Short mmCIF file of C-alpha atoms in Angstrom, two decimals:
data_model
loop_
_atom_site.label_atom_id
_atom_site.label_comp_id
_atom_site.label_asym_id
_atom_site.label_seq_id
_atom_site.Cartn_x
_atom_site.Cartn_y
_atom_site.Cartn_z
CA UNK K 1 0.00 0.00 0.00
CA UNK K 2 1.56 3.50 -0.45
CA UNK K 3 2.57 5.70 2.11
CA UNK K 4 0.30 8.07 1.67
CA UNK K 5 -2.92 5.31 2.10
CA UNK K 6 -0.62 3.65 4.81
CA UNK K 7 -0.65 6.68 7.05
CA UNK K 8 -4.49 7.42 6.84
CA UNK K 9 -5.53 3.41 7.26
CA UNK K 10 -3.32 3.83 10.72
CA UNK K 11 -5.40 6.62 11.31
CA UNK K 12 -8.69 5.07 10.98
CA UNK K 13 -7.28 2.57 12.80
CA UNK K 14 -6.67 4.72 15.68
CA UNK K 15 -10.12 6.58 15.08
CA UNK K 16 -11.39 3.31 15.63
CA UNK K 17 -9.99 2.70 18.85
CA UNK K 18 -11.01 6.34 19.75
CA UNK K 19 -14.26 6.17 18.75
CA UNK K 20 -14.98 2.41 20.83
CA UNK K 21 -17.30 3.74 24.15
CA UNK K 22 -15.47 2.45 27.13
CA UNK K 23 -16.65 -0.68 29.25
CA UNK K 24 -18.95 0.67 32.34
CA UNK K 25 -19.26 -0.78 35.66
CA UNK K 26 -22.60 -1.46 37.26
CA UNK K 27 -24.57 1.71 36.51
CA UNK K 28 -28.07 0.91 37.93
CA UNK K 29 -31.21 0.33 35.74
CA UNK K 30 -30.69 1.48 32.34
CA UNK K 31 -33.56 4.58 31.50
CA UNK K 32 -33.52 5.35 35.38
CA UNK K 33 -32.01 8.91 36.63
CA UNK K 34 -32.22 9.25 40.23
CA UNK K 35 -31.62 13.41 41.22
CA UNK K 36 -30.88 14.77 44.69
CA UNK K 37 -33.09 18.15 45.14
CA UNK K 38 -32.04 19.24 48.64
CA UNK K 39 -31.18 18.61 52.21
CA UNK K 40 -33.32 20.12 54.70
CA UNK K 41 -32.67 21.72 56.50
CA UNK K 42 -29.51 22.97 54.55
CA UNK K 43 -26.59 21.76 56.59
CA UNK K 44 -23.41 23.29 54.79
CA UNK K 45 -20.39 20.74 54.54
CA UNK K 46 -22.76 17.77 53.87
CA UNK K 47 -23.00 16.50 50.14
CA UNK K 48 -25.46 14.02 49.13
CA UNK K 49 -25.55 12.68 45.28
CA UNK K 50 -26.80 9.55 43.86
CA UNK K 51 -24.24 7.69 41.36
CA UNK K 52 -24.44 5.75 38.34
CA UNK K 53 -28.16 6.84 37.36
CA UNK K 54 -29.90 5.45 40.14
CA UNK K 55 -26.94 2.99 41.24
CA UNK K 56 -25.61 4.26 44.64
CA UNK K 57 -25.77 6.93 47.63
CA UNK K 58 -23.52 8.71 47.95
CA UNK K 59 -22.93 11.24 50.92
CA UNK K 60 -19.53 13.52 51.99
CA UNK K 61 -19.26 14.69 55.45
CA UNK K 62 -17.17 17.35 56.32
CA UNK K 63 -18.76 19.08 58.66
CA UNK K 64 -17.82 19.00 62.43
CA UNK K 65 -21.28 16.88 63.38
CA UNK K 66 -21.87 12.99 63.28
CA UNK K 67 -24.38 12.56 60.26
CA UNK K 68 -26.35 9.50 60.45
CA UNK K 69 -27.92 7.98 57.79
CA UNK K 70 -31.10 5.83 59.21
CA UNK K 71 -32.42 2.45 57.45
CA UNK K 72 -35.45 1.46 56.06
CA UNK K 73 -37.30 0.76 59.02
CA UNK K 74 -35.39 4.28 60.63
CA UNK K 75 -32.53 1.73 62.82
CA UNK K 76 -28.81 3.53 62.53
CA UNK K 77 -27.41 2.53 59.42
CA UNK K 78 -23.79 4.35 58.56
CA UNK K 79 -22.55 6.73 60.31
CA UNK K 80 -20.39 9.66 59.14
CA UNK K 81 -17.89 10.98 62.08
CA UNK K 82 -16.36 13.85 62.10
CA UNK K 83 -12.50 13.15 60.95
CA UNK K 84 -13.67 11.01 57.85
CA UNK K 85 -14.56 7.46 59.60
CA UNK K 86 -17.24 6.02 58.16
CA UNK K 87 -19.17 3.14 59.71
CA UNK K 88 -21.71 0.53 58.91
CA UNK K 89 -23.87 -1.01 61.62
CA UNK K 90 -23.46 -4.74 61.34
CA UNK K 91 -27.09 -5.06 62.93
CA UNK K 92 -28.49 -3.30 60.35
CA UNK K 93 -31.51 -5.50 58.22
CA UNK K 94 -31.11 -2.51 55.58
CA UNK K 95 -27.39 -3.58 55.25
CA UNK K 96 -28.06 -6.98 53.95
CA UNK K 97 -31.27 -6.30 52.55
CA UNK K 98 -30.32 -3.37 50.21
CA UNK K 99 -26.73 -3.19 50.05
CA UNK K 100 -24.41 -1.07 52.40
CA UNK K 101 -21.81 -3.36 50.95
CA UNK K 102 -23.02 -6.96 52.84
CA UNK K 103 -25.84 -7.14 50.19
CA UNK K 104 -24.86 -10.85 49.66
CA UNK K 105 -24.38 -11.98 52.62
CA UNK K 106 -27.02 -13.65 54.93
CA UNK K 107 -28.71 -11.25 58.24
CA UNK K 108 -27.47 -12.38 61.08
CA UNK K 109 -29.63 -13.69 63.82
CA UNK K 110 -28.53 -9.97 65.40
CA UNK K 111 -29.62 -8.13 62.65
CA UNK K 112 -33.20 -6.22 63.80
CA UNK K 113 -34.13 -2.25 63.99
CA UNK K 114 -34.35 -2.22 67.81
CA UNK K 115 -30.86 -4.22 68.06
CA UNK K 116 -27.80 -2.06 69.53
CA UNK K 117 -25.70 -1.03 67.09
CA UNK K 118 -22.82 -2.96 65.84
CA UNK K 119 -20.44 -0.16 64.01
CA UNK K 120 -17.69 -1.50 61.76
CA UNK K 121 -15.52 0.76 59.98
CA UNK K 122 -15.63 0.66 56.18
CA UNK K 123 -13.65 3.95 55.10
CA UNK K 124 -11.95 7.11 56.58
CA UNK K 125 -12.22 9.48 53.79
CA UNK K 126 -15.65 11.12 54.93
CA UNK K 127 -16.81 10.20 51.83
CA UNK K 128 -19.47 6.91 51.71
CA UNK K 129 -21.44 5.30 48.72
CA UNK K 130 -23.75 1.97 49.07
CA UNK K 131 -26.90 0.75 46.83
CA UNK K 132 -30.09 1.88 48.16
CA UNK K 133 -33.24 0.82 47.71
CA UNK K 134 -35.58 4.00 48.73
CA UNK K 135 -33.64 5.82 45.55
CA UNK K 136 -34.69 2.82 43.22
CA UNK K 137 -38.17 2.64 43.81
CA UNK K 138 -41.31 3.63 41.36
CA UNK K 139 -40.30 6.60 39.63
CA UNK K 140 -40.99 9.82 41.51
CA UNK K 141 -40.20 11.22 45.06
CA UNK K 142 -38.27 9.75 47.72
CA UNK K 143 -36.86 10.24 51.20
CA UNK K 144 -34.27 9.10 53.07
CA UNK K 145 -33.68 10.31 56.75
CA UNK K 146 -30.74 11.90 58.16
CA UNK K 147 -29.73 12.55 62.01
CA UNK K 148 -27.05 15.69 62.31
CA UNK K 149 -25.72 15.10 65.41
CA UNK K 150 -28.81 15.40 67.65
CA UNK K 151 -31.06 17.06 64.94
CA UNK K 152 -33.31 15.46 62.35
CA UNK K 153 -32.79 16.08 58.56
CA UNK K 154 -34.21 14.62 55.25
CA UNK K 155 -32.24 13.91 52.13
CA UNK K 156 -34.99 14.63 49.11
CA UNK K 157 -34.71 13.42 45.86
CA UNK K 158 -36.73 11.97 42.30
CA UNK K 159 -36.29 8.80 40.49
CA UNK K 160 -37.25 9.71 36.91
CA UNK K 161 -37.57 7.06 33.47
CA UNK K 162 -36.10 8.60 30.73
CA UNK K 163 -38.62 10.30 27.74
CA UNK K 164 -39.18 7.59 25.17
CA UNK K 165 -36.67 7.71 22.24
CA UNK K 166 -34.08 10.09 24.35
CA UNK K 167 -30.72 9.22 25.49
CA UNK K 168 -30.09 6.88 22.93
CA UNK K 169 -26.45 7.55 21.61
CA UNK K 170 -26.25 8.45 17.77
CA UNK K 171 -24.04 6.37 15.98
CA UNK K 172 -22.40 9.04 14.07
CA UNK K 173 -20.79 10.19 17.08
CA UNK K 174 -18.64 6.79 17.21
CA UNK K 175 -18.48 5.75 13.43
CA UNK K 176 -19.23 9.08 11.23
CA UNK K 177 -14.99 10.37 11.78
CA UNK K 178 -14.10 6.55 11.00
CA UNK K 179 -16.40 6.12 8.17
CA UNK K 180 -14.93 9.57 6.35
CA UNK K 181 -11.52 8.41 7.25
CA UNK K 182 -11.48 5.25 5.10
CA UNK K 183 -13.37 6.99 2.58
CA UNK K 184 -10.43 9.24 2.43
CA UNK K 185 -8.02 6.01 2.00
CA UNK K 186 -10.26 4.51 -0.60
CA UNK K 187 -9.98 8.17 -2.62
CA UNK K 188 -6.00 8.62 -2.36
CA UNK K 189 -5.05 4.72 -2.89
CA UNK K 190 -6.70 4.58 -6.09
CA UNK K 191 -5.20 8.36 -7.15
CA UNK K 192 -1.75 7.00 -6.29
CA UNK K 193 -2.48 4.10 -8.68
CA UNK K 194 -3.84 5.90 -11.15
CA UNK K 195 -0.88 8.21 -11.25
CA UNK K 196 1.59 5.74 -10.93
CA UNK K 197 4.31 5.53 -13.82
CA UNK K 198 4.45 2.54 -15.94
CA UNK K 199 7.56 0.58 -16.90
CA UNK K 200 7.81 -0.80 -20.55
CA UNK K 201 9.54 -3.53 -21.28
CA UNK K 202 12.91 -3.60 -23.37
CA UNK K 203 13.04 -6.43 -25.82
#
């Protein structure tokens, strides 16, 4: 091939590899977008968002308060100390039941909402995320309660399906710059053919 058709088939090559979508993780339910509207009341140095479309949790305490995220049936679920640890309680049924990371494993015997809790440390970056059920439900509102330090709070937030027909990718975006790139190779191989000199033969 000449050098000229070499260079641009690399390139498509390349354009190719470019234009390939990465591999995702688990990203929750595909045509699911789960939005955090507010905290209330406001509590400044406390972040809430929910990951992957309606995948995870996530929260970021760096205020100087214990936040407290409660369970399903309102027992202690993790815990957010001031410093960064982050805790899980062990006798927790939302742990196993909805996934603060034991999701797969079987409830202990222990495991009940008026049960003293059973903290085990599962980060010390402030920063928490687990799957959660009450941000997967039917699509509209949801709740999940909060305790700052000795005060109640609500984390508020919509699980929406996406509009019929949206947020489909168009393939142009991945294979319209390869498509015009071999075209291009196609164009300049045959040129350089066509203007290629000819060699008679001496008898």
């Amino acid at each position: 091939m000449p050098r000229r058709a070499t260079l641009l088939a690399t390139a498509a090559a390349a354009a190719v590899l470019a234009a390939a979508p990465p591999a995702s993780a688990h990203l929750g339910r595909a045509g699911f977008t789960a939005t955090v509207r507010a905290v209330e009341p406001a509590t400044p140095g406390l972040h809430v968002a929910v990951l992957g479309g309606d995948d995870q949790l996530s929260v970021t305490n760096i205020t100087n308060k214990t936040v407290t995220v409660l369970g399903g049936a309102g027992e202690p679920y993790v815990r957010f100390a001031p410093g960064g640890a982050v805790a899980v309680n062990l006798n927790a049924p939302s742990l196993y039941r909805d996934g603060g990371g034991l999701e797969a494993a079987a409830a202990p015997a222990s495991a009940s909402p008026a049960a003293a809790p059973r903290w085990q440390v599962v980060a010390r970056s402030g920063t928490y995320a687990w799957h959660d059920r009450r941000i997967r439900g039917a699509a509209g509102a949801w709740t999940v309660p909060l305790r700052v330090g000795t005060h109640a709070a609500t984390v508020r937030g919509a699980l929406a399906r996406a509009k019929p027909g949206g947020g489909g990718t168009n393939p142009f975006i991945f294979f319209g710059p390869v498509a015009l790139v071999l075209a291009a190779v196609l164009f300049l191989g045959r040129r350089e053919r066509r203007s290629s000199p000819t060699t008679a033969e001496a008898w």
